[in-house]
Amino acid sequence: MTTSQGIAHPYSSSKIKKLTAGLQKSYILETVDGGSPDSRLPIEELFSRSGLKAKPLPLDGTAFNISTENEECVALVEQVDSRYMTLYTLLPSNQSDKLVRSAVSVNPFLDHLWLSSQSFMALWSNVLSGNSGRRYGKITFEHESIYEVSEEDAGEHLPDERRTSRFTMVDKLEVMAQKMDPLQQEYAPLASITQMRLPAQGRGGHDLYYDGKVTNRSSSFIDHRTALHDVVRMYRSLTRSVERQLWTSTVSPNSLGARGVGSVAEIVFSRPLAEDLFRRWVVSMFNNRRNRFRLTGYAKWLNETKVHANAIDQHLWQPLVMEFTPSRVVAILPHGTCGNSVNRLISNIQRFIDPKVTAYIGDKEYGALIPATAA
């Protein structure tokens, strides 16, 4: 069975039909684009590095069945282009999330999409312009202060000692448009968007998460696939804009990047971090190989509030030179750095450190790179 657009329906495999029926979950993933077909990993080799088997579907060069080493068919992957792919599955969320996280964590050639709040706001503009204001929408704001209290200090009371702010707004689009900005100005955690429903052509919609997961709550796979491709189109354009800005921007003579080793990305906190939070965050980042930021390396403490780090991005093992203070993070990125590294750093800082950070790529504000990409 194939769709009108030529790709096999993800549930056409008899093995996949054996899965317990449930909502379709999709995951948008990024890999490296070496610039030429010869320098790109084939899909089969790419997923073999994650302990999975990819088998091309007959008569289709862009779709692959994904199975475990035990030959259990668990998903279908569509290669959208040389850099992005979508993984479709009917597995329960706790299983599919674990499957994708594991595939990414052990594979330097795979990464999630990382949607910052600025990217969500660009998509939100498209939602407003493309739908009646009487239609209902849904946005989730979430900020989790996981570094405010250490596990040792909090002990068994840890869940009560960490501030987790999660708020979901469900209302007519016209009402949400009126309330969004005042609420975000009033309460900082609401500046961190982690989920948004993209309305379907008919009933329901597609719940998009900040790490590229999308839950299909519509009745149409074709509509779902179209929504995914729209997100990829926006994200592709944003990432290319970030990369062009990184590779061509100039830096001031006194900046950290003045030695010519690369361009500078700077993330400025809305207010200085508390020293204990600052220390826990930096220590966690460089003492835990599987940290949320996918960074590893060696941190040198110059004093209690200033850290220099020779870091490695676990996606593509790209080197970074970083400076951390309670007021800002500065990263010196070599020319050719993947723009996804910047997107990941910003989106995770918004969720776990400061929802209202301001980011600069070279001499341009990060948010200014996004509106044109959402058109």
Coordinates of N, CA, C and O in Angstrom, one line a residue, residues 17-95:
K17 N 2.1 -4.4 11.5 CA 0.7 -4.6 11.9 C 0.5 -5.4 13.2 O -0.6 -5.3 13.8
K18 N 1.5 -6.2 13.5 CA 1.3 -6.9 14.7 C 1.5 -6.1 16.0 O 1.2 -6.6 17.1
L19 N 2.0 -4.9 15.9 CA 2.2 -4.0 17.0 C 0.8 -3.6 17.6 O -0.2 -3.6 16.9
T20 N 0.7 -3.4 18.9 CA -0.5 -3.0 19.5 C -0.9 -1.7 18.9 O -0.2 -0.7 18.8
A21 N -2.2 -1.6 18.5 CA -2.7 -0.4 17.8 C -2.6 0.8 18.8 O -2.8 0.7 20.0
G22 N -2.2 2.0 18.3 CA -2.1 3.2 19.1 C -1.8 4.3 18.2 O -1.8 4.3 17.0
L23 N -1.5 5.5 18.8 CA -1.2 6.7 18.1 C 0.1 6.5 17.4 O 1.1 5.9 17.9
Q24 N 0.2 7.1 16.2 CA 1.4 7.1 15.4 C 2.4 8.1 16.0 O 2.0 9.3 16.2
K25 N 3.6 7.7 16.3 CA 4.6 8.6 16.7 C 5.7 8.8 15.6 O 6.1 7.7 15.0
S26 N 6.1 10.0 15.4 CA 7.2 10.2 14.4 C 8.3 11.0 15.0 O 8.1 11.8 15.9
Y27 N 9.5 10.8 14.5 CA 10.7 11.5 15.0 C 11.5 12.0 13.8 O 11.8 11.3 12.9
I28 N 11.7 13.3 13.8 CA 12.5 13.9 12.8 C 14.0 13.9 13.3 O 14.3 14.4 14.4
L29 N 14.8 13.3 12.5 CA 16.2 13.1 12.8 C 17.1 13.8 11.8 O 16.8 14.0 10.6
E30 N 18.3 14.2 12.3 CA 19.3 14.8 11.4 C 20.6 14.0 11.3 O 21.0 13.4 12.3
T31 N 21.2 13.9 10.1 CA 22.5 13.3 10.0 C 23.4 14.2 9.3 O 23.0 15.4 9.0
V32 N 24.6 13.8 9.0 CA 25.6 14.7 8.3 C 25.4 14.6 6.8 O 25.1 13.6 6.2
D33 N 25.5 15.8 6.2 CA 25.5 15.9 4.8 C 26.9 16.3 4.3 O 27.3 17.4 4.5
G34 N 27.6 15.3 3.8 CA 29.0 15.6 3.4 C 29.1 16.4 2.1 O 30.3 16.6 1.7
G35 N 28.1 16.8 1.5 CA 28.2 17.6 0.3 C 28.1 16.9 -1.0 O 27.9 17.5 -2.0
S36 N 28.4 15.6 -1.0 CA 28.3 14.8 -2.2 C 27.8 13.4 -1.8 O 28.0 12.9 -0.7
P37 N 27.1 12.7 -2.7 CA 26.5 11.4 -2.4 C 27.6 10.4 -1.9 O 27.3 9.6 -1.1
D38 N 28.8 10.5 -2.4 CA 29.8 9.5 -2.0 C 30.3 9.7 -0.5 O 30.8 8.8 0.0
S39 N 30.1 10.9 0.0 CA 30.5 11.2 1.4 C 29.4 10.9 2.4 O 29.7 11.2 3.6
R40 N 28.2 10.5 2.0 CA 27.1 10.3 2.9 C 27.0 8.8 3.3 O 27.2 7.9 2.4
L41 N 26.7 8.6 4.5 CA 26.5 7.2 5.0 C 25.2 6.7 4.4 O 24.2 7.3 4.5
P42 N 25.2 5.5 3.8 CA 23.9 4.9 3.4 C 23.1 4.7 4.6 O 23.6 4.5 5.7
I43 N 21.8 4.7 4.5 CA 20.8 4.5 5.6 C 21.1 3.2 6.3 O 21.1 3.1 7.5
E44 N 21.4 2.1 5.5 CA 21.7 0.9 6.2 C 22.9 0.9 7.1 O 22.8 0.4 8.3
E45 N 23.9 1.6 6.7 CA 25.1 1.7 7.6 C 24.8 2.7 8.7 O 25.3 2.5 9.9
L46 N 24.1 3.7 8.4 CA 23.8 4.7 9.5 C 23.1 4.1 10.7 O 23.5 4.3 11.8
F47 N 22.1 3.3 10.4 CA 21.3 2.7 11.5 C 22.0 1.5 12.1 O 21.8 1.1 13.2
S48 N 22.9 0.8 11.3 CA 23.7 -0.3 11.9 C 24.6 0.2 13.0 O 24.8 -0.5 14.0
R49 N 25.0 1.5 13.0 CA 25.8 2.1 14.0 C 25.0 2.3 15.3 O 25.5 2.5 16.4
S50 N 23.7 2.2 15.2 CA 22.8 2.3 16.4 C 22.2 0.9 16.8 O 21.3 0.9 17.6
G51 N 22.8 -0.1 16.2 CA 22.3 -1.5 16.5 C 21.0 -1.8 15.9 O 20.3 -2.7 16.4
L52 N 20.6 -1.2 14.8 CA 19.3 -1.4 14.1 C 19.6 -1.8 12.7 O 20.6 -1.5 12.1
K53 N 18.6 -2.5 12.1 CA 18.8 -2.9 10.7 C 17.8 -2.2 9.9 O 16.6 -2.1 10.2
A54 N 18.3 -1.6 8.8 CA 17.5 -0.9 7.8 C 17.4 -1.6 6.5 O 18.4 -2.0 5.9
K55 N 16.2 -1.9 6.1 CA 16.0 -2.6 4.8 C 15.1 -1.8 3.9 O 14.0 -1.4 4.2
P56 N 15.7 -1.5 2.7 CA 14.9 -0.7 1.8 C 13.6 -1.3 1.3 O 13.6 -2.6 1.1
L57 N 12.5 -0.6 1.2 CA 11.3 -1.1 0.7 C 11.3 -1.3 -0.8 O 12.0 -0.5 -1.5
P58 N 10.7 -2.3 -1.3 CA 10.7 -2.5 -2.8 C 10.2 -1.3 -3.5 O 9.2 -0.7 -3.1
L59 N 10.8 -1.0 -4.6 CA 10.3 0.0 -5.6 C 10.3 1.4 -4.9 O 9.6 2.3 -5.4
D60 N 11.1 1.6 -3.9 CA 11.1 2.9 -3.2 C 12.5 3.2 -2.7 O 13.0 2.4 -1.8
G61 N 13.2 4.2 -3.2 CA 14.5 4.5 -2.8 C 14.7 5.3 -1.6 O 15.8 5.6 -1.1
T62 N 13.6 5.8 -1.0 CA 13.6 6.7 0.2 C 13.0 6.1 1.5 O 13.1 6.8 2.5
A63 N 12.5 4.9 1.4 CA 11.8 4.4 2.6 C 12.4 3.1 3.0 O 12.8 2.2 2.1
F64 N 12.6 2.9 4.3 CA 13.3 1.7 4.8 C 12.5 1.2 6.0 O 12.1 1.9 6.9
N65 N 12.4 -0.2 6.1 CA 11.9 -0.8 7.3 C 13.0 -0.9 8.3 O 14.2 -1.2 8.0
I66 N 12.7 -0.6 9.6 CA 13.7 -0.6 10.7 C 13.4 -1.7 11.6 O 12.2 -1.8 12.1
S67 N 14.3 -2.6 11.9 CA 14.1 -3.7 12.8 C 15.2 -3.8 13.8 O 16.3 -3.3 13.5
T68 N 15.0 -4.5 14.8 CA 16.0 -4.8 15.9 C 16.9 -5.9 15.4 O 16.6 -6.6 14.4
E69 N 17.9 -6.2 16.2 CA 18.8 -7.3 15.9 C 18.1 -8.6 16.0 O 18.5 -9.6 15.5
N70 N 16.9 -8.6 16.7 CA 16.1 -9.8 16.8 C 15.1 -10.0 15.7 O 14.2 -10.8 15.8
E71 N 15.2 -9.1 14.7 CA 14.4 -9.1 13.5 C 13.0 -8.7 13.8 O 12.1 -8.9 13.0
E72 N 12.7 -8.0 14.8 CA 11.4 -7.4 15.1 C 11.3 -6.0 14.4 O 12.1 -5.1 14.7
C73 N 10.3 -5.9 13.5 CA 10.1 -4.7 12.7 C 9.5 -3.7 13.6 O 8.3 -3.9 14.1
V74 N 10.1 -2.6 13.9 CA 9.6 -1.6 14.9 C 9.3 -0.2 14.3 O 8.6 0.6 14.9
A75 N 9.7 0.1 13.0 CA 9.5 1.4 12.5 C 9.7 1.4 11.0 O 10.2 0.5 10.4
L76 N 9.4 2.6 10.4 CA 9.7 2.9 9.1 C 10.4 4.2 9.0 O 10.1 5.1 9.8
V77 N 11.5 4.3 8.2 CA 12.2 5.6 8.0 C 12.0 6.1 6.6 O 12.2 5.3 5.7
E78 N 11.7 7.4 6.5 CA 11.7 8.0 5.2 C 12.8 9.0 5.1 O 13.0 9.8 6.0
Q79 N 13.6 8.9 4.1 CA 14.7 9.9 3.9 C 14.2 11.1 3.2 O 13.9 11.0 2.0
V80 N 14.0 12.2 3.9 CA 13.4 13.4 3.3 C 14.4 14.0 2.3 O 14.0 14.4 1.2
D81 N 15.6 14.2 2.7 CA 16.7 14.6 1.9 C 18.0 14.1 2.4 O 18.0 13.2 3.2
S82 N 19.1 14.6 1.9 CA 20.4 14.1 2.3 C 20.8 14.3 3.8 O 21.7 13.7 4.3
R83 N 20.0 15.2 4.4 CA 20.4 15.6 5.8 C 19.3 15.2 6.8 O 19.6 14.9 8.0
Y84 N 18.0 15.1 6.4 CA 16.9 14.9 7.4 C 16.1 13.6 7.0 O 16.0 13.3 5.8
M85 N 15.6 13.0 8.0 CA 14.8 11.8 7.8 C 13.7 11.8 8.9 O 13.9 12.4 10.0
T86 N 12.6 11.0 8.6 CA 11.6 10.9 9.6 C 11.4 9.4 9.9 O 11.4 8.6 9.0
L87 N 11.3 9.1 11.2 CA 11.0 7.7 11.6 C 9.6 7.6 12.1 O 9.2 8.4 13.0
Y88 N 8.8 6.7 11.6 CA 7.4 6.5 11.9 C 7.3 5.2 12.7 O 7.9 4.2 12.3
T89 N 6.5 5.2 13.7 CA 6.3 3.9 14.5 C 5.0 4.0 15.2 O 4.4 5.0 15.5
L90 N 4.4 2.7 15.5 CA 3.3 2.6 16.3 C 3.6 2.1 17.7 O 2.7 1.8 18.5
L91 N 4.9 2.0 18.1 CA 5.2 1.5 19.4 C 4.7 2.5 20.5 O 4.5 3.7 20.2
P92 N 4.4 2.0 21.6 CA 4.0 2.9 22.7 C 5.1 3.9 23.0 O 6.3 3.6 22.8
S93 N 4.7 5.1 23.5 CA 5.7 6.2 23.6 C 6.9 5.8 24.5 O 8.0 6.2 24.1
N94 N 6.6 5.1 25.6 CA 7.8 4.8 26.4 C 8.8 3.9 25.7 O 10.0 4.0 25.9
Q95 N 8.3 3.1 24.7 CA 9.2 2.2 24.0 C 9.8 3.0 22.8 O 11.0 2.9 22.5

